[in-house]
Amino acid sequence: IGTSKELGEKLKNKINPELFSKMRFFHWLENYLDVYSAADIVLDTLPSGGGVTLMDSMFLGIPAVSMKNNYLKNFTQTDWILGDEIITNKELLANYNKFEEVENIISKLIENPDFRKEMGLYCKKFVLETRFNPAKMLKEYEETFIKTLRNNE
Protein backbone atom coordinates (compact mmCIF):
# COMPACT_ATOMS: atom_id res chain seq x y z
CA ILE A 1 0.00 0.00 0.00
CA GLY A 2 1.44 3.34 -0.90
CA THR A 3 0.93 6.50 -2.86
CA SER A 4 1.47 4.80 -6.21
CA LYS A 5 2.22 1.51 -7.90
CA GLU A 6 5.75 2.69 -8.68
CA LEU A 7 7.28 0.43 -6.05
CA GLY A 8 5.55 -2.54 -7.62
CA GLU A 9 7.08 -1.68 -10.97
CA LYS A 10 10.53 -1.31 -9.39
CA LEU A 11 10.20 -4.68 -7.67
CA LYS A 12 8.78 -6.43 -10.73
CA ASN A 13 12.21 -6.95 -12.28
CA LYS A 14 13.89 -7.76 -8.97
CA ILE A 15 11.54 -10.39 -7.55
CA ASN A 16 10.75 -13.86 -8.78
CA PRO A 17 7.74 -13.60 -11.18
CA GLU A 18 5.79 -16.30 -9.33
CA LEU A 19 6.29 -14.52 -6.01
CA PHE A 20 5.53 -11.13 -7.57
CA SER A 21 2.23 -12.44 -8.95
CA LYS A 22 1.06 -13.00 -5.36
CA MET A 23 1.83 -9.42 -4.33
CA ARG A 24 -0.70 -6.56 -4.49
CA PHE A 25 0.12 -2.86 -4.69
CA PHE A 26 -2.45 -0.13 -4.19
CA HIS A 27 -2.65 3.61 -4.56
CA TRP A 28 -3.19 5.58 -1.35
CA LEU A 29 -6.19 4.23 0.53
CA GLU A 30 -8.13 5.86 3.33
CA ASN A 31 -9.40 2.43 4.43
CA TYR A 32 -6.07 0.61 4.26
CA LEU A 33 -6.86 -1.36 7.43
CA ASP A 34 -9.63 -3.12 5.49
CA VAL A 35 -7.00 -4.33 3.02
CA TYR A 36 -4.71 -5.41 5.85
CA SER A 37 -7.35 -7.80 7.14
CA ALA A 38 -6.88 -9.84 3.96
CA ALA A 39 -3.07 -9.68 4.00
CA ASP A 40 -0.73 -12.48 5.01
CA ILE A 41 2.39 -10.30 4.81
CA VAL A 42 2.88 -6.53 4.60
CA LEU A 43 5.78 -4.96 2.75
CA ASP A 44 6.80 -1.56 4.06
CA THR A 45 6.04 1.52 1.99
CA LEU A 46 9.46 1.77 0.39
CA PRO A 47 11.51 3.84 -0.39
CA SER A 48 10.06 6.11 2.29
CA GLY A 49 9.03 3.60 4.90
CA GLY A 50 8.53 2.91 8.52
CA GLY A 51 6.02 4.25 10.95
CA VAL A 52 2.28 3.77 11.04
CA THR A 53 2.12 1.29 8.16
CA LEU A 54 4.43 -1.09 9.95
CA MET A 55 2.96 -0.64 13.41
CA ASP A 56 -0.63 -1.08 12.23
CA SER A 57 0.13 -4.32 10.42
CA MET A 58 2.24 -5.59 13.33
CA PHE A 59 -0.57 -4.76 15.78
CA LEU A 60 -2.88 -6.91 13.66
CA GLY A 61 -0.40 -9.81 13.89
CA ILE A 62 0.67 -9.59 10.25
CA PRO A 63 4.41 -10.00 9.63
CA ALA A 64 5.88 -6.79 8.25
CA VAL A 65 8.96 -6.74 6.03
CA SER A 66 11.15 -3.67 5.69
CA MET A 67 14.72 -2.54 5.09
CA LYS A 68 17.38 -1.10 7.33
CA ASN A 69 18.08 2.57 6.80
CA ASN A 70 21.32 3.85 5.32
CA TYR A 71 22.28 6.33 8.02
CA LEU A 72 25.45 7.32 6.16
CA LYS A 73 23.33 8.82 3.40
CA ASN A 74 22.05 12.39 3.66
CA PHE A 75 18.43 12.60 4.81
CA THR A 76 15.80 12.95 2.14
CA GLN A 77 12.07 12.80 2.82
CA THR A 78 11.48 10.53 -0.18
CA ASP A 79 14.14 7.90 0.55
CA TRP A 80 14.31 7.33 4.29
CA ILE A 81 13.42 3.99 5.84
CA LEU A 82 12.70 3.59 9.54
CA GLY A 83 12.09 -0.14 9.37
CA ASP A 84 15.00 -1.03 11.63
CA GLU A 85 13.78 1.44 14.24
CA ILE A 86 10.41 -0.31 14.44
CA ILE A 87 11.14 -3.92 13.53
CA THR A 88 13.77 -5.39 15.83
CA ASN A 89 13.65 -8.93 14.47
CA LYS A 90 16.43 -9.25 11.91
CA GLU A 91 14.54 -12.02 10.11
CA LEU A 92 12.08 -9.40 8.84
CA LEU A 93 14.68 -6.80 7.78
CA ALA A 94 16.66 -6.56 4.58
CA ASN A 95 19.73 -4.40 4.16
CA TYR A 96 19.20 -1.01 2.56
CA ASN A 97 18.24 -1.24 -1.12
CA LYS A 98 18.81 -5.02 -1.23
CA PHE A 99 15.62 -6.16 -2.93
CA GLU A 100 16.91 -9.72 -3.31
CA GLU A 101 16.97 -9.90 0.49
CA VAL A 102 13.37 -8.63 0.58
CA GLU A 103 12.49 -11.40 -1.88
CA ASN A 104 14.16 -14.02 0.31
CA ILE A 105 12.30 -12.85 3.41
CA ILE A 106 8.95 -12.77 1.62
CA SER A 107 9.60 -16.17 0.06
CA LYS A 108 10.38 -17.69 3.44
CA LEU A 109 7.19 -16.20 4.91
CA ILE A 110 5.08 -17.50 2.01
CA GLU A 111 6.62 -20.96 1.86
CA ASN A 112 6.71 -21.56 5.61
CA PRO A 113 3.30 -20.94 7.25
CA ASP A 114 4.67 -21.81 10.72
CA PHE A 115 7.41 -19.20 10.35
CA ARG A 116 4.84 -16.68 9.07
CA LYS A 117 2.63 -17.35 12.10
CA GLU A 118 5.61 -17.09 14.47
CA MET A 119 6.65 -13.75 12.95
CA GLY A 120 3.05 -12.48 13.09
CA LEU A 121 2.84 -13.36 16.79
CA TYR A 122 6.23 -11.73 17.39
CA CYS A 123 5.06 -8.55 15.61
CA LYS A 124 1.84 -8.29 17.61
CA LYS A 125 3.56 -9.00 20.93
CA PHE A 126 6.32 -6.50 20.20
CA VAL A 127 3.92 -3.69 19.31
CA LEU A 128 1.64 -4.39 22.28
CA GLU A 129 4.60 -4.38 24.67
CA THR A 130 6.38 -1.34 23.26
CA ARG A 131 3.89 0.84 21.38
CA PHE A 132 0.15 0.08 21.58
CA ASN A 133 -0.60 -0.98 25.10
CA PRO A 134 -4.11 0.31 25.87
CA ALA A 135 -4.01 -0.76 29.54
CA LYS A 136 -0.69 0.98 30.11
CA MET A 137 -1.84 4.06 28.18
CA LEU A 138 -5.07 4.28 30.22
CA LYS A 139 -3.18 3.86 33.50
CA GLU A 140 -0.75 6.65 32.57
CA TYR A 141 -3.67 8.86 31.50
CA GLU A 142 -5.49 8.25 34.79
CA GLU A 143 -2.33 8.97 36.80
CA THR A 144 -1.79 12.22 34.90
CA PHE A 145 -5.45 13.19 35.33
CA ILE A 146 -5.36 12.53 39.10
CA LYS A 147 -2.06 14.41 39.45
CA THR A 148 -3.53 17.38 37.56
CA LEU A 149 -6.65 17.39 39.78
CA ARG A 150 -4.50 17.32 42.94
CA ASN A 151 -2.31 20.14 41.69
CA ASN A 152 -5.38 22.29 41.05
CA GLU A 153 -6.93 21.79 44.50
PDB file of C-alpha atoms in Angstrom:
ATOM      1  CA  ILE A   1       0.000   0.000   0.000  1.00  0.00           C
ATOM      2  CA  GLY A   2       1.436   3.339  -0.902  1.00  0.00           C
ATOM      3  CA  THR A   3       0.927   6.501  -2.857  1.00  0.00           C
ATOM      4  CA  SER A   4       1.474   4.802  -6.209  1.00  0.00           C
ATOM      5  CA  LYS A   5       2.220   1.510  -7.897  1.00  0.00           C
ATOM      6  CA  GLU A   6       5.753   2.694  -8.680  1.00  0.00           C
ATOM      7  CA  LEU A   7       7.282   0.430  -6.047  1.00  0.00           C
ATOM      8  CA  GLY A   8       5.547  -2.544  -7.624  1.00  0.00           C
ATOM      9  CA  GLU A   9       7.076  -1.676 -10.975  1.00  0.00           C
ATOM     10  CA  LYS A  10      10.534  -1.313  -9.392  1.00  0.00           C
ATOM     11  CA  LEU A  11      10.199  -4.679  -7.672  1.00  0.00           C
ATOM     12  CA  LYS A  12       8.775  -6.430 -10.732  1.00  0.00           C
ATOM     13  CA  ASN A  13      12.208  -6.948 -12.277  1.00  0.00           C
ATOM     14  CA  LYS A  14      13.889  -7.756  -8.971  1.00  0.00           C
ATOM     15  CA  ILE A  15      11.538 -10.388  -7.552  1.00  0.00           C
ATOM     16  CA  ASN A  16      10.753 -13.862  -8.785  1.00  0.00           C
ATOM     17  CA  PRO A  17       7.742 -13.600 -11.184  1.00  0.00           C
ATOM     18  CA  GLU A  18       5.789 -16.303  -9.328  1.00  0.00           C
ATOM     19  CA  LEU A  19       6.288 -14.519  -6.014  1.00  0.00           C
ATOM     20  CA  PHE A  20       5.533 -11.131  -7.565  1.00  0.00           C
ATOM     21  CA  SER A  21       2.225 -12.436  -8.948  1.00  0.00           C
ATOM     22  CA  LYS A  22       1.064 -13.002  -5.355  1.00  0.00           C
ATOM     23  CA  MET A  23       1.827  -9.417  -4.331  1.00  0.00           C
ATOM     24  CA  ARG A  24      -0.701  -6.563  -4.491  1.00  0.00           C
ATOM     25  CA  PHE A  25       0.119  -2.856  -4.694  1.00  0.00           C
ATOM     26  CA  PHE A  26      -2.451  -0.125  -4.187  1.00  0.00           C
ATOM     27  CA  HIS A  27      -2.648   3.611  -4.558  1.00  0.00           C
ATOM     28  CA  TRP A  28      -3.186   5.576  -1.350  1.00  0.00           C
ATOM     29  CA  LEU A  29      -6.186   4.233   0.525  1.00  0.00           C
ATOM     30  CA  GLU A  30      -8.126   5.860   3.333  1.00  0.00           C
ATOM     31  CA  ASN A  31      -9.397   2.428   4.426  1.00  0.00           C
ATOM     32  CA  TYR A  32      -6.070   0.611   4.258  1.00  0.00           C
ATOM     33  CA  LEU A  33      -6.855  -1.360   7.428  1.00  0.00           C
ATOM     34  CA  ASP A  34      -9.626  -3.122   5.490  1.00  0.00           C
ATOM     35  CA  VAL A  35      -7.002  -4.333   3.024  1.00  0.00           C
ATOM     36  CA  TYR A  36      -4.712  -5.414   5.852  1.00  0.00           C
ATOM     37  CA  SER A  37      -7.350  -7.798   7.140  1.00  0.00           C
ATOM     38  CA  ALA A  38      -6.880  -9.840   3.957  1.00  0.00           C
ATOM     39  CA  ALA A  39      -3.071  -9.680   4.002  1.00  0.00           C
ATOM     40  CA  ASP A  40      -0.728 -12.483   5.015  1.00  0.00           C
ATOM     41  CA  ILE A  41       2.392 -10.297   4.815  1.00  0.00           C
ATOM     42  CA  VAL A  42       2.877  -6.527   4.605  1.00  0.00           C
ATOM     43  CA  LEU A  43       5.784  -4.961   2.746  1.00  0.00           C
ATOM     44  CA  ASP A  44       6.804  -1.558   4.061  1.00  0.00           C
ATOM     45  CA  THR A  45       6.036   1.525   1.992  1.00  0.00           C
ATOM     46  CA  LEU A  46       9.464   1.771   0.390  1.00  0.00           C
ATOM     47  CA  PRO A  47      11.514   3.838  -0.389  1.00  0.00           C
ATOM     48  CA  SER A  48      10.061   6.105   2.287  1.00  0.00           C
ATOM     49  CA  GLY A  49       9.029   3.603   4.897  1.00  0.00           C
ATOM     50  CA  GLY A  50       8.528   2.913   8.519  1.00  0.00           C
ATOM     51  CA  GLY A  51       6.019   4.252  10.950  1.00  0.00           C
ATOM     52  CA  VAL A  52       2.285   3.773  11.038  1.00  0.00           C
ATOM     53  CA  THR A  53       2.123   1.293   8.158  1.00  0.00           C
ATOM     54  CA  LEU A  54       4.431  -1.095   9.954  1.00  0.00           C
ATOM     55  CA  MET A  55       2.963  -0.638  13.409  1.00  0.00           C
ATOM     56  CA  ASP A  56      -0.631  -1.084  12.235  1.00  0.00           C
ATOM     57  CA  SER A  57       0.135  -4.323  10.424  1.00  0.00           C
ATOM     58  CA  MET A  58       2.241  -5.590  13.334  1.00  0.00           C
ATOM     59  CA  PHE A  59      -0.572  -4.756  15.777  1.00  0.00           C
ATOM     60  CA  LEU A  60      -2.883  -6.910  13.659  1.00  0.00           C
ATOM     61  CA  GLY A  61      -0.405  -9.812  13.885  1.00  0.00           C
ATOM     62  CA  ILE A  62       0.672  -9.585  10.252  1.00  0.00           C
ATOM     63  CA  PRO A  63       4.407 -10.001   9.626  1.00  0.00           C
ATOM     64  CA  ALA A  64       5.880  -6.792   8.252  1.00  0.00           C
ATOM     65  CA  VAL A  65       8.959  -6.739   6.033  1.00  0.00           C
ATOM     66  CA  SER A  66      11.152  -3.671   5.692  1.00  0.00           C
ATOM     67  CA  MET A  67      14.716  -2.536   5.087  1.00  0.00           C
ATOM     68  CA  LYS A  68      17.380  -1.103   7.329  1.00  0.00           C
ATOM     69  CA  ASN A  69      18.079   2.567   6.799  1.00  0.00           C
ATOM     70  CA  ASN A  70      21.317   3.846   5.323  1.00  0.00           C
ATOM     71  CA  TYR A  71      22.283   6.335   8.024  1.00  0.00           C
ATOM     72  CA  LEU A  72      25.450   7.315   6.160  1.00  0.00           C
ATOM     73  CA  LYS A  73      23.333   8.822   3.404  1.00  0.00           C
ATOM     74  CA  ASN A  74      22.047  12.394   3.660  1.00  0.00           C
ATOM     75  CA  PHE A  75      18.429  12.601   4.811  1.00  0.00           C
ATOM     76  CA  THR A  76      15.802  12.947   2.143  1.00  0.00           C
ATOM     77  CA  GLN A  77      12.065  12.804   2.823  1.00  0.00           C
ATOM     78  CA  THR A  78      11.484  10.527  -0.178  1.00  0.00           C
ATOM     79  CA  ASP A  79      14.139   7.905   0.554  1.00  0.00           C
ATOM     80  CA  TRP A  80      14.307   7.327   4.287  1.00  0.00           C
ATOM     81  CA  ILE A  81      13.425   3.990   5.836  1.00  0.00           C
ATOM     82  CA  LEU A  82      12.696   3.587   9.536  1.00  0.00           C
ATOM     83  CA  GLY A  83      12.090  -0.141   9.366  1.00  0.00           C
ATOM     84  CA  ASP A  84      15.002  -1.028  11.626  1.00  0.00           C
ATOM     85  CA  GLU A  85      13.780   1.435  14.235  1.00  0.00           C
ATOM     86  CA  ILE A  86      10.411  -0.311  14.437  1.00  0.00           C
ATOM     87  CA  ILE A  87      11.145  -3.924  13.534  1.00  0.00           C
ATOM     88  CA  THR A  88      13.774  -5.388  15.834  1.00  0.00           C
ATOM     89  CA  ASN A  89      13.647  -8.926  14.470  1.00  0.00           C
ATOM     90  CA  LYS A  90      16.427  -9.252  11.908  1.00  0.00           C
ATOM     91  CA  GLU A  91      14.544 -12.023  10.114  1.00  0.00           C
ATOM     92  CA  LEU A  92      12.078  -9.397   8.844  1.00  0.00           C
ATOM     93  CA  LEU A  93      14.676  -6.803   7.783  1.00  0.00           C
ATOM     94  CA  ALA A  94      16.657  -6.562   4.578  1.00  0.00           C
ATOM     95  CA  ASN A  95      19.732  -4.404   4.163  1.00  0.00           C
ATOM     96  CA  TYR A  96      19.199  -1.005   2.561  1.00  0.00           C
ATOM     97  CA  ASN A  97      18.243  -1.244  -1.122  1.00  0.00           C
ATOM     98  CA  LYS A  98      18.809  -5.023  -1.232  1.00  0.00           C
ATOM     99  CA  PHE A  99      15.618  -6.160  -2.935  1.00  0.00           C
ATOM    100  CA  GLU A 100      16.913  -9.717  -3.313  1.00  0.00           C
ATOM    101  CA  GLU A 101      16.970  -9.902   0.491  1.00  0.00           C
ATOM    102  CA  VAL A 102      13.373  -8.634   0.576  1.00  0.00           C
ATOM    103  CA  GLU A 103      12.490 -11.397  -1.876  1.00  0.00           C
ATOM    104  CA  ASN A 104      14.159 -14.022   0.306  1.00  0.00           C
ATOM    105  CA  ILE A 105      12.305 -12.852   3.414  1.00  0.00           C
ATOM    106  CA  ILE A 106       8.950 -12.766   1.624  1.00  0.00           C
ATOM    107  CA  SER A 107       9.603 -16.175   0.055  1.00  0.00           C
ATOM    108  CA  LYS A 108      10.378 -17.690   3.440  1.00  0.00           C
ATOM    109  CA  LEU A 109       7.189 -16.197   4.911  1.00  0.00           C
ATOM    110  CA  ILE A 110       5.080 -17.498   2.009  1.00  0.00           C
ATOM    111  CA  GLU A 111       6.618 -20.958   1.864  1.00  0.00           C
ATOM    112  CA  ASN A 112       6.706 -21.564   5.610  1.00  0.00           C
ATOM    113  CA  PRO A 113       3.300 -20.944   7.254  1.00  0.00           C
ATOM    114  CA  ASP A 114       4.671 -21.813  10.716  1.00  0.00           C
ATOM    115  CA  PHE A 115       7.410 -19.204  10.354  1.00  0.00           C
ATOM    116  CA  ARG A 116       4.844 -16.678   9.070  1.00  0.00           C
ATOM    117  CA  LYS A 117       2.628 -17.354  12.098  1.00  0.00           C
ATOM    118  CA  GLU A 118       5.607 -17.094  14.470  1.00  0.00           C
ATOM    119  CA  MET A 119       6.648 -13.755  12.951  1.00  0.00           C
ATOM    120  CA  GLY A 120       3.047 -12.484  13.095  1.00  0.00           C
ATOM    121  CA  LEU A 121       2.841 -13.363  16.791  1.00  0.00           C
ATOM    122  CA  TYR A 122       6.233 -11.730  17.386  1.00  0.00           C
ATOM    123  CA  CYS A 123       5.060  -8.554  15.608  1.00  0.00           C
ATOM    124  CA  LYS A 124       1.843  -8.292  17.610  1.00  0.00           C
ATOM    125  CA  LYS A 125       3.564  -9.001  20.932  1.00  0.00           C
ATOM    126  CA  PHE A 126       6.323  -6.501  20.199  1.00  0.00           C
ATOM    127  CA  VAL A 127       3.919  -3.693  19.313  1.00  0.00           C
ATOM    128  CA  LEU A 128       1.645  -4.389  22.283  1.00  0.00           C
ATOM    129  CA  GLU A 129       4.597  -4.377  24.666  1.00  0.00           C
ATOM    130  CA  THR A 130       6.381  -1.338  23.264  1.00  0.00           C
ATOM    131  CA  ARG A 131       3.890   0.838  21.385  1.00  0.00           C
ATOM    132  CA  PHE A 132       0.147   0.084  21.583  1.00  0.00           C
ATOM    133  CA  ASN A 133      -0.599  -0.985  25.105  1.00  0.00           C
ATOM    134  CA  PRO A 134      -4.109   0.314  25.873  1.00  0.00           C
ATOM    135  CA  ALA A 135      -4.012  -0.762  29.544  1.00  0.00           C
ATOM    136  CA  LYS A 136      -0.690   0.981  30.108  1.00  0.00           C
ATOM    137  CA  MET A 137      -1.842   4.063  28.182  1.00  0.00           C
ATOM    138  CA  LEU A 138      -5.066   4.281  30.215  1.00  0.00           C
ATOM    139  CA  LYS A 139      -3.181   3.860  33.503  1.00  0.00           C
ATOM    140  CA  GLU A 140      -0.752   6.653  32.569  1.00  0.00           C
ATOM    141  CA  TYR A 141      -3.672   8.864  31.500  1.00  0.00           C
ATOM    142  CA  GLU A 142      -5.491   8.248  34.795  1.00  0.00           C
ATOM    143  CA  GLU A 143      -2.331   8.974  36.799  1.00  0.00           C
ATOM    144  CA  THR A 144      -1.794  12.221  34.905  1.00  0.00           C
ATOM    145  CA  PHE A 145      -5.452  13.190  35.327  1.00  0.00           C
ATOM    146  CA  ILE A 146      -5.359  12.528  39.100  1.00  0.00           C
ATOM    147  CA  LYS A 147      -2.059  14.413  39.450  1.00  0.00           C
ATOM    148  CA  THR A 148      -3.528  17.384  37.555  1.00  0.00           C
ATOM    149  CA  LEU A 149      -6.649  17.389  39.785  1.00  0.00           C
ATOM    150  CA  ARG A 150      -4.499  17.316  42.938  1.00  0.00           C
ATOM    151  CA  ASN A 151      -2.306  20.138  41.691  1.00  0.00           C
ATOM    152  CA  ASN A 152      -5.380  22.291  41.052  1.00  0.00           C
ATOM    153  CA  GLU A 153      -6.926  21.795  44.504  1.00  0.00           C
TER     154      GLU A 153
END
